[in-house]
Short mmCIF file of C-alpha atoms and ligand atoms in Angstrom, two decimals:
data_model
loop_
_atom_site.label_atom_id
_atom_site.label_comp_id
_atom_site.label_asym_id
_atom_site.label_seq_id
_atom_site.Cartn_x
_atom_site.Cartn_y
_atom_site.Cartn_z
CA MET A 20 0.05 0.02 0.02
CA ARG A 21 1.24 3.50 -0.86
CA ILE A 22 -0.77 5.26 1.58
CA ALA A 23 0.30 5.29 5.46
CA ARG A 24 -1.76 3.05 7.56
CA SER A 25 -2.80 5.93 9.77
CA VAL A 26 -4.01 7.96 6.75
CA GLN A 27 -5.77 4.91 5.35
CA ALA A 28 -7.75 4.82 8.75
CA LEU A 29 -8.20 8.51 9.02
CA ILE A 30 -11.63 10.05 8.94
CA PRO A 31 -11.17 13.62 7.73
CA TYR A 32 -12.64 16.65 9.00
CA THR A 33 -15.78 17.61 7.20
CA PRO A 34 -16.23 21.42 6.56
CA GLY A 35 -19.66 23.00 6.46
CA GLU A 36 -21.32 23.07 3.12
CA GLN A 37 -20.78 26.01 0.85
CA PRO A 38 -23.94 26.20 -1.16
CA LYS A 39 -23.45 27.42 -4.91
CA ASN A 40 -26.93 29.44 -4.69
CA LYS A 41 -25.94 32.96 -3.73
CA SER A 42 -29.44 33.70 -2.37
CA ALA A 43 -29.18 30.71 0.16
CA VAL A 44 -29.38 31.81 3.73
CA LYS A 45 -26.14 30.50 4.88
CA LEU A 46 -26.02 29.88 8.82
CA ASN A 47 -23.70 26.81 8.84
CA THR A 48 -20.06 27.89 9.12
CA ASN A 49 -20.13 30.59 11.63
CA GLU A 50 -18.83 33.30 9.21
CA ASN A 51 -19.71 36.97 9.80
CA PRO A 52 -22.89 38.15 7.97
CA TYR A 53 -21.44 41.72 7.53
CA PRO A 54 -18.48 42.79 5.12
CA PRO A 55 -14.99 43.15 6.41
CA SER A 56 -13.49 46.77 7.13
CA PRO A 57 -14.07 49.10 3.96
CA SER A 58 -10.43 50.31 4.47
CA ILE A 59 -9.46 47.00 2.95
CA VAL A 60 -10.59 48.20 -0.35
CA ARG A 61 -7.98 51.08 -0.65
CA THR A 62 -5.29 48.30 0.44
CA LEU A 63 -6.16 45.86 -2.31
CA ALA A 64 -6.49 48.55 -4.89
CA THR A 65 -3.01 50.12 -4.09
CA PHE A 66 -1.46 46.89 -3.52
CA ASP A 67 2.16 46.93 -5.03
CA LEU A 68 2.40 44.05 -7.52
CA ASP A 69 6.15 43.71 -6.83
CA ARG A 70 5.22 42.32 -3.67
CA LEU A 71 3.65 39.45 -5.13
CA ARG A 72 6.78 39.05 -7.38
CA ARG A 73 8.70 38.47 -4.23
CA TYR A 74 8.23 36.06 -1.20
CA PRO A 75 6.52 37.63 1.78
CA ASP A 76 8.11 38.34 5.02
CA PRO A 77 8.51 34.77 6.63
CA VAL A 78 8.22 35.96 10.14
CA PHE A 79 5.42 38.68 9.45
CA ALA A 80 7.15 41.32 11.41
CA GLU A 81 4.83 44.22 11.05
CA LEU A 82 1.86 42.02 11.74
CA ARG A 83 3.36 40.62 14.77
CA GLU A 84 4.13 44.07 16.17
CA THR A 85 0.66 45.37 15.49
CA ILE A 86 -0.73 42.29 17.18
CA ALA A 87 1.69 42.65 20.10
CA ALA A 88 0.65 46.30 20.70
CA LEU A 89 -3.00 45.43 20.39
CA TYR A 90 -2.77 42.73 23.29
CA GLY A 91 -0.05 44.75 25.38
CA THR A 92 2.86 42.14 24.73
CA VAL A 93 5.91 41.82 22.73
CA PRO A 94 6.26 40.50 19.11
CA GLU A 95 8.22 37.54 20.47
CA ARG A 96 5.18 36.22 21.93
CA VAL A 97 3.26 36.26 18.94
CA PHE A 98 2.87 33.73 16.06
CA VAL A 99 0.72 34.05 13.00
CA GLY A 100 -0.74 31.33 10.71
CA ASN A 101 -2.67 30.62 7.67
CA GLY A 102 -5.91 30.52 9.54
CA SER A 103 -6.08 29.37 13.05
CA ASP A 104 -6.49 25.71 11.68
CA GLU A 105 -2.95 26.05 10.59
CA VAL A 106 -1.71 27.11 14.25
CA LEU A 107 -3.67 23.99 15.52
CA THR A 108 -1.79 21.65 13.05
CA LEU A 109 1.39 23.19 13.89
CA ALA A 110 0.89 22.90 17.64
CA ALA A 111 0.07 19.10 17.11
CA ARG A 112 3.39 18.98 15.61
CA ALA A 113 5.42 21.01 17.97
CA PHE A 114 4.07 19.88 21.47
CA VAL A 115 3.16 16.21 21.25
CA ASP A 116 5.60 13.38 21.07
CA ASP A 117 4.75 10.12 19.46
CA ASP A 118 4.10 8.30 22.69
CA GLU A 119 1.85 11.14 24.11
CA ALA A 120 -1.87 12.00 23.36
CA LEU A 121 -3.73 15.14 22.44
CA GLY A 122 -7.06 15.98 24.44
CA SER A 123 -10.01 18.30 24.23
CA PHE A 124 -13.50 18.61 25.72
CA ASP A 125 -16.31 16.60 24.26
CA PRO A 126 -18.10 18.00 22.43
CA SER A 127 -15.79 20.61 21.08
CA TYR A 128 -14.45 21.59 17.76
CA SER A 129 -14.33 18.16 15.73
CA LEU A 130 -11.29 19.07 13.89
CA TYR A 131 -9.11 18.44 17.08
CA GLN A 132 -9.72 14.77 16.90
CA THR A 133 -8.84 14.71 13.23
CA LEU A 134 -5.58 16.48 14.25
CA ALA A 135 -4.73 13.79 16.64
CA ALA A 136 -5.22 11.08 13.97
CA ILE A 137 -3.21 12.93 11.49
CA ARG A 138 -0.29 13.17 14.08
CA ASN A 139 -1.02 9.26 14.74
CA VAL A 140 -1.45 9.81 18.52
CA PRO A 141 -4.51 9.02 20.59
CA PHE A 142 -7.20 11.51 21.19
CA VAL A 143 -8.50 11.74 24.81
CA PRO A 144 -11.85 13.30 25.07
CA SER A 145 -12.81 14.95 28.18
CA PRO A 146 -16.72 14.69 28.55
CA LEU A 147 -18.38 18.06 29.51
CA ALA A 148 -21.41 18.17 32.00
CA ASP A 149 -24.71 17.41 30.80
CA ASP A 150 -25.55 21.17 30.43
CA PHE A 151 -22.08 21.68 28.53
CA SER A 152 -20.49 23.22 31.53
CA TRP A 153 -17.06 22.68 32.84
CA ALA A 154 -16.01 19.14 33.99
CA GLU A 155 -12.34 18.28 35.20
CA PRO A 156 -10.44 17.47 31.96
CA VAL A 157 -9.10 13.93 31.55
CA VAL A 158 -5.15 14.22 31.45
CA ARG A 159 -4.28 10.57 30.63
CA GLY A 160 -5.46 8.32 27.95
CA ALA A 161 -6.81 4.75 28.73
CA ASP A 162 -3.59 3.38 27.67
CA GLY A 163 -1.74 5.50 30.30
CA LYS A 164 -0.50 8.02 27.57
CA PRO A 165 -0.17 11.59 29.02
CA VAL A 166 -2.06 14.44 27.26
CA ALA A 167 0.74 16.66 26.18
CA LEU A 168 -1.49 19.17 24.39
CA PHE A 169 -4.99 20.32 25.51
CA LEU A 170 -7.11 22.36 22.93
CA LEU A 171 -9.83 24.19 25.05
CA THR A 172 -12.20 26.07 23.03
CA TYR A 173 -13.30 29.41 24.80
CA PRO A 174 -16.17 30.04 24.28
CA ASN A 175 -16.85 26.55 23.32
CA ALA A 176 -18.10 25.23 19.97
CA PRO A 177 -20.42 24.02 18.90
CA THR A 178 -22.08 24.38 22.37
CA SER A 179 -21.78 28.30 22.38
CA VAL A 180 -21.07 28.46 26.07
CA ALA A 181 -18.02 29.84 27.84
CA TYR A 182 -16.58 28.42 31.33
CA PRO A 183 -15.70 30.65 34.27
CA GLN A 184 -12.23 32.09 33.38
CA GLN A 185 -10.97 30.80 36.74
CA LYS A 186 -11.57 27.23 35.87
CA VAL A 187 -9.22 27.70 32.82
CA ALA A 188 -6.73 29.41 34.72
CA ASP A 189 -6.52 26.62 37.47
CA PHE A 190 -6.63 23.96 35.27
CA ALA A 191 -3.69 25.48 33.20
CA GLN A 192 -1.77 26.01 36.36
CA THR A 193 -1.69 22.16 37.25
CA PHE A 194 -1.70 20.64 33.74
CA PRO A 195 1.85 19.67 32.90
CA GLY A 196 1.43 19.87 29.11
CA VAL A 197 0.73 22.87 26.76
CA VAL A 198 -3.03 24.38 26.95
CA ILE A 199 -4.21 26.07 23.83
CA VAL A 200 -7.15 28.40 24.41
CA ASP A 201 -8.90 28.72 21.11
CA GLU A 202 -10.70 32.04 21.29
CA ALA A 203 -11.94 31.77 17.80
CA TYR A 204 -15.09 33.51 18.97
CA ALA A 205 -14.00 35.37 22.06
CA ASP A 206 -14.84 38.72 20.51
CA PHE A 207 -18.40 37.87 20.77
CA ALA A 208 -18.16 36.89 24.43
CA ASP A 209 -18.47 38.92 27.59
CA ALA A 210 -14.99 37.91 28.94
CA THR A 211 -11.86 36.27 27.63
CA CYS A 212 -8.88 34.40 28.63
CA ASP A 213 -6.37 36.34 26.86
CA ALA A 214 -4.74 38.10 29.65
CA LEU A 215 -3.38 34.40 30.62
CA ALA A 216 -1.31 34.42 27.55
CA THR A 217 0.41 37.59 28.27
CA ALA A 218 0.95 36.93 32.03
CA PRO A 219 4.69 37.00 32.66
CA ASP A 220 4.52 33.75 34.79
CA ASN A 221 2.73 31.90 32.09
CA THR A 222 4.82 29.04 30.87
CA ASN A 223 2.30 26.57 29.27
CA VAL A 224 -0.73 28.54 27.83
CA ILE A 225 -1.15 29.96 24.33
CA VAL A 226 -4.10 31.81 23.41
CA MET A 227 -5.52 31.68 19.86
CA ARG A 228 -7.43 34.14 17.72
CA THR A 229 -8.77 34.16 14.06
CA LEU A 230 -9.77 36.96 11.93
CA SER A 231 -12.42 34.56 10.27
CA LYS A 232 -15.29 35.54 12.65
CA SER A 233 -15.34 38.82 14.18
CA TYR A 234 -13.36 40.47 11.46
CA SER A 235 -15.32 39.05 8.62
CA LEU A 236 -12.26 37.59 6.88
CA ALA A 237 -12.76 33.86 6.72
CA GLY A 238 -11.80 33.96 3.09
CA LEU A 239 -8.34 35.58 3.92
CA ARG A 240 -7.23 32.60 6.15
CA LEU A 241 -5.38 34.50 8.98
CA GLY A 242 -5.15 33.31 12.57
CA PHE A 243 -2.58 34.06 15.33
CA CYS A 244 -1.62 33.26 18.89
CA ILE A 245 0.17 34.73 21.81
CA GLY A 246 2.02 32.63 24.49
CA PRO A 247 5.46 32.09 26.15
CA GLU A 248 8.39 32.69 23.90
CA ASP A 249 9.86 29.25 24.02
CA LEU A 250 6.71 27.80 22.89
CA ILE A 251 5.99 30.45 20.30
CA GLU A 252 9.69 29.74 18.88
CA ALA A 253 8.72 26.07 18.60
CA LEU A 254 5.91 26.95 16.26
CA TYR A 255 8.25 28.85 14.10
CA LYS A 256 10.56 25.93 13.97
CA VAL A 257 7.87 23.56 12.45
CA LYS A 258 6.08 25.88 10.09
CA ASP A 259 6.49 26.32 6.34
CA SER A 260 8.87 29.05 5.46
CA TYR A 261 6.41 31.34 4.07
CA ASN A 262 3.20 30.19 5.72
CA VAL A 263 1.19 33.67 5.56
CA ASP A 264 1.13 35.30 2.10
CA ALA A 265 1.76 38.77 1.24
CA LEU A 266 -1.80 39.74 0.54
CA ALA A 267 -2.92 38.25 3.73
CA GLN A 268 -0.47 39.97 5.78
CA ALA A 269 -1.32 43.37 4.21
CA VAL A 270 -4.98 43.01 4.63
CA ALA A 271 -4.81 41.75 8.16
CA LEU A 272 -2.77 44.61 9.18
CA VAL A 273 -5.47 47.11 8.01
CA ALA A 274 -8.21 45.00 9.63
CA LEU A 275 -6.56 44.70 12.97
CA LYS A 276 -6.26 48.37 13.09
CA ASP A 277 -9.90 49.09 12.40
CA GLN A 278 -11.02 47.81 15.81
CA ASP A 279 -13.92 50.13 15.91
CA TYR A 280 -15.50 48.74 12.78
CA MET A 281 -14.99 45.17 14.01
CA ARG A 282 -16.56 46.15 17.48
CA ASP A 283 -19.55 47.67 15.80
CA ASN A 284 -20.20 44.53 14.06
CA VAL A 285 -19.83 42.36 16.94
CA ALA A 286 -22.36 44.48 18.72
CA LYS A 287 -24.79 43.84 15.88
CA VAL A 288 -24.39 40.25 16.05
CA ARG A 289 -24.63 40.10 19.57
CA LYS A 290 -27.97 42.17 19.42
CA THR A 291 -29.37 39.67 16.84
CA ARG A 292 -28.24 36.86 18.92
CA GLU A 293 -29.94 37.94 22.12
CA GLY A 294 -33.37 38.45 20.06
CA THR A 295 -33.09 35.19 18.22
CA THR A 296 -32.36 33.20 21.55
CA LEU A 297 -35.45 34.89 23.17
CA VAL A 298 -37.72 34.04 20.23
CA LEU A 299 -36.70 30.43 20.02
CA ARG A 300 -37.00 30.10 23.85
CA SER A 301 -40.59 31.43 23.68
CA ARG A 302 -41.47 28.66 21.28
CA GLY A 303 -40.30 26.06 23.62
CA TRP A 304 -36.59 25.49 22.32
CA ASP A 305 -33.77 24.92 24.57
CA VAL A 306 -31.18 27.47 23.83
CA PRO A 307 -28.09 27.91 26.06
CA ALA A 308 -27.04 31.46 26.64
CA SER A 309 -24.51 31.94 23.79
CA GLN A 310 -21.17 33.73 24.11
CA SER A 311 -20.40 33.18 20.43
CA ASN A 312 -21.98 34.08 16.95
CA PHE A 313 -23.96 31.02 16.87
CA LEU A 314 -26.62 29.17 19.00
CA PHE A 315 -26.75 25.48 19.93
CA ALA A 316 -30.46 25.05 19.93
CA LYS A 317 -32.72 22.02 20.53
CA PRO A 318 -35.94 22.09 18.78
CA ALA A 319 -39.33 22.00 20.77
CA HIS A 320 -41.12 19.40 18.73
CA ARG A 321 -39.26 17.76 16.04
CA ALA A 322 -36.02 15.84 15.64
CA ALA A 323 -33.08 18.24 14.83
CA ALA A 324 -31.90 16.06 11.89
CA GLU A 325 -35.28 16.40 10.29
CA ILE A 326 -35.45 20.13 10.60
CA PHE A 327 -31.86 20.46 9.31
CA GLU A 328 -33.16 18.49 6.15
CA GLU A 329 -36.07 20.50 5.83
CA LEU A 330 -34.46 23.79 6.13
CA ARG A 331 -31.74 22.69 3.49
CA LYS A 332 -34.58 21.78 1.04
CA ARG A 333 -35.59 25.32 1.52
CA SER A 334 -32.06 26.86 0.91
CA ILE A 335 -31.50 27.68 4.61
CA PHE A 336 -28.29 26.06 5.77
CA VAL A 337 -27.40 25.39 9.44
CA ARG A 338 -25.17 22.79 10.71
CA TYR A 339 -26.06 19.41 12.13
CA PHE A 340 -23.60 17.22 14.09
CA PRO A 341 -24.99 13.71 14.78
CA GLY A 342 -23.81 11.91 17.81
CA PRO A 343 -25.19 11.31 21.31
CA ARG A 344 -24.04 14.55 22.89
CA THR A 345 -25.02 16.84 19.75
CA GLY A 346 -27.46 14.94 17.62
CA ASP A 347 -30.61 16.56 19.19
CA ARG A 348 -29.58 20.11 18.38
CA LEU A 349 -28.76 22.58 15.46
CA ARG A 350 -25.84 24.87 15.52
CA ILE A 351 -27.26 28.16 13.97
CA THR A 352 -24.96 31.01 13.01
CA ILE A 353 -26.23 34.41 13.63
CA GLY A 354 -26.86 36.05 10.44
CA THR A 355 -28.37 39.61 9.57
CA ASP A 356 -31.78 40.41 11.12
CA ALA A 357 -33.19 39.54 7.76
CA ASP A 358 -31.67 36.07 7.71
CA MET A 359 -32.70 35.39 11.07
CA GLN A 360 -36.53 36.56 10.30
CA GLN A 361 -36.53 34.14 7.29
CA LEU A 362 -35.09 31.33 9.55
CA LEU A 363 -37.64 31.95 12.53
CA LYS A 364 -40.48 32.26 9.86
CA THR A 365 -39.73 28.97 8.25
CA LEU A 366 -39.01 27.24 11.76
CA LEU A 367 -42.62 28.17 12.67
CA GLU A 368 -43.82 26.08 9.75
CA LEU A 369 -41.51 23.16 10.42
CA ASP A 370 -41.31 22.71 14.10
CA VAL A 371 -44.76 21.54 14.75
CA GLU A 372 -46.21 18.72 16.95
CA PRO A 373 -46.01 15.42 14.86
CA ALA A 374 -49.69 14.30 13.78
CA THR A 375 -50.71 11.49 15.93
N1 LIG B 427 -11.32 27.06 16.11
C1 LIG B 427 -12.48 26.84 16.25
C2 LIG B 427 -13.26 26.62 17.52
C3 LIG B 427 -13.32 27.03 15.22
O1 LIG B 427 -14.63 27.03 15.19
C4 LIG B 427 -12.89 27.35 13.88
C5 LIG B 427 -13.44 27.76 12.58
N2 LIG B 427 -13.97 26.58 12.09
C6 LIG B 427 -11.39 27.39 13.87
C7 LIG B 427 -10.81 27.37 15.02
C8 LIG B 427 -10.71 27.79 12.63
O2 LIG B 427 -10.92 29.16 12.12
P1 LIG B 427 -9.77 29.79 11.03
O3 LIG B 427 -8.94 28.42 10.57
O4 LIG B 427 -10.72 30.04 9.93
O5 LIG B 427 -8.99 30.78 11.46
#
């Protein structure tokens, strides 16, 4: 066989569907419904083509300085990736030995399990409490292998809820491995964990962000992380030479400097989120209080899988994750107010008591 055994057995990550139909209501991949900062238009229009002829800055110095200034830290503690997914891939390469394991909460971002499989190390799931609140992480696999890297989504996905910050801090303090706090959705939350990453006595916590959600730049592919210098250096050691292209570096710089625009969009999404939550709850749905740009909602009457299919037929795309912990819910990205009105109107027709 030409394909490695671990790859033959690999179950790949399945991204959300990208429908061709432009008029579809797309609430399935946690994208931002609003456009990115308008200042990007000028950056693109005036972009010097000579920068494309040459290789990009391999260590994205300007971008690191901007990110460091934004978070009150030094560039040596900052790393940038081709989307935060790349940062996760590099972390699995840099922080896990062949005889160790990778862990995360369950349910959480399903890519984590795939990363362990690609790396050919065991994945150790830590079951969350029934209401998706914090439960003490499992730090050793059934085979005795220690979890060397714990990927902790904050707020969590697909559950949408955050944990008390102190829980994260206490866990990190006793955990002997590396903790990556994946803050993909943190701009939509009331509180974040990023102070952990910049704390001078922190030796094992990396906090990761993405421009895909709050900055409306999922198509750009730009993620970054902040952590102790030695861990950040390890990520540089294992990355491709030019992992962030010149255009992405230039656009990200402008987007990050336009904090007011990002904050305005986040405020709009949060407002729509609260309104949608109230309507669904008033119709008997179980909707945990979301700290992200999506809801993880359990229908009142019909099975989530059926509603998912019926919505899809009507060109309304939400996300459905089969499985014992997730299969009775839908993950619904917060869209514009018009998107949500269309969704809520359709759900009124679909989520009805089955005829007896
Ligand atoms: N972390 C979490 C929890 C996510 O949901 C996503 C988006 N699917 C990512 C990371 C990756 O984001 P990106 O690669 O677009 O930065």
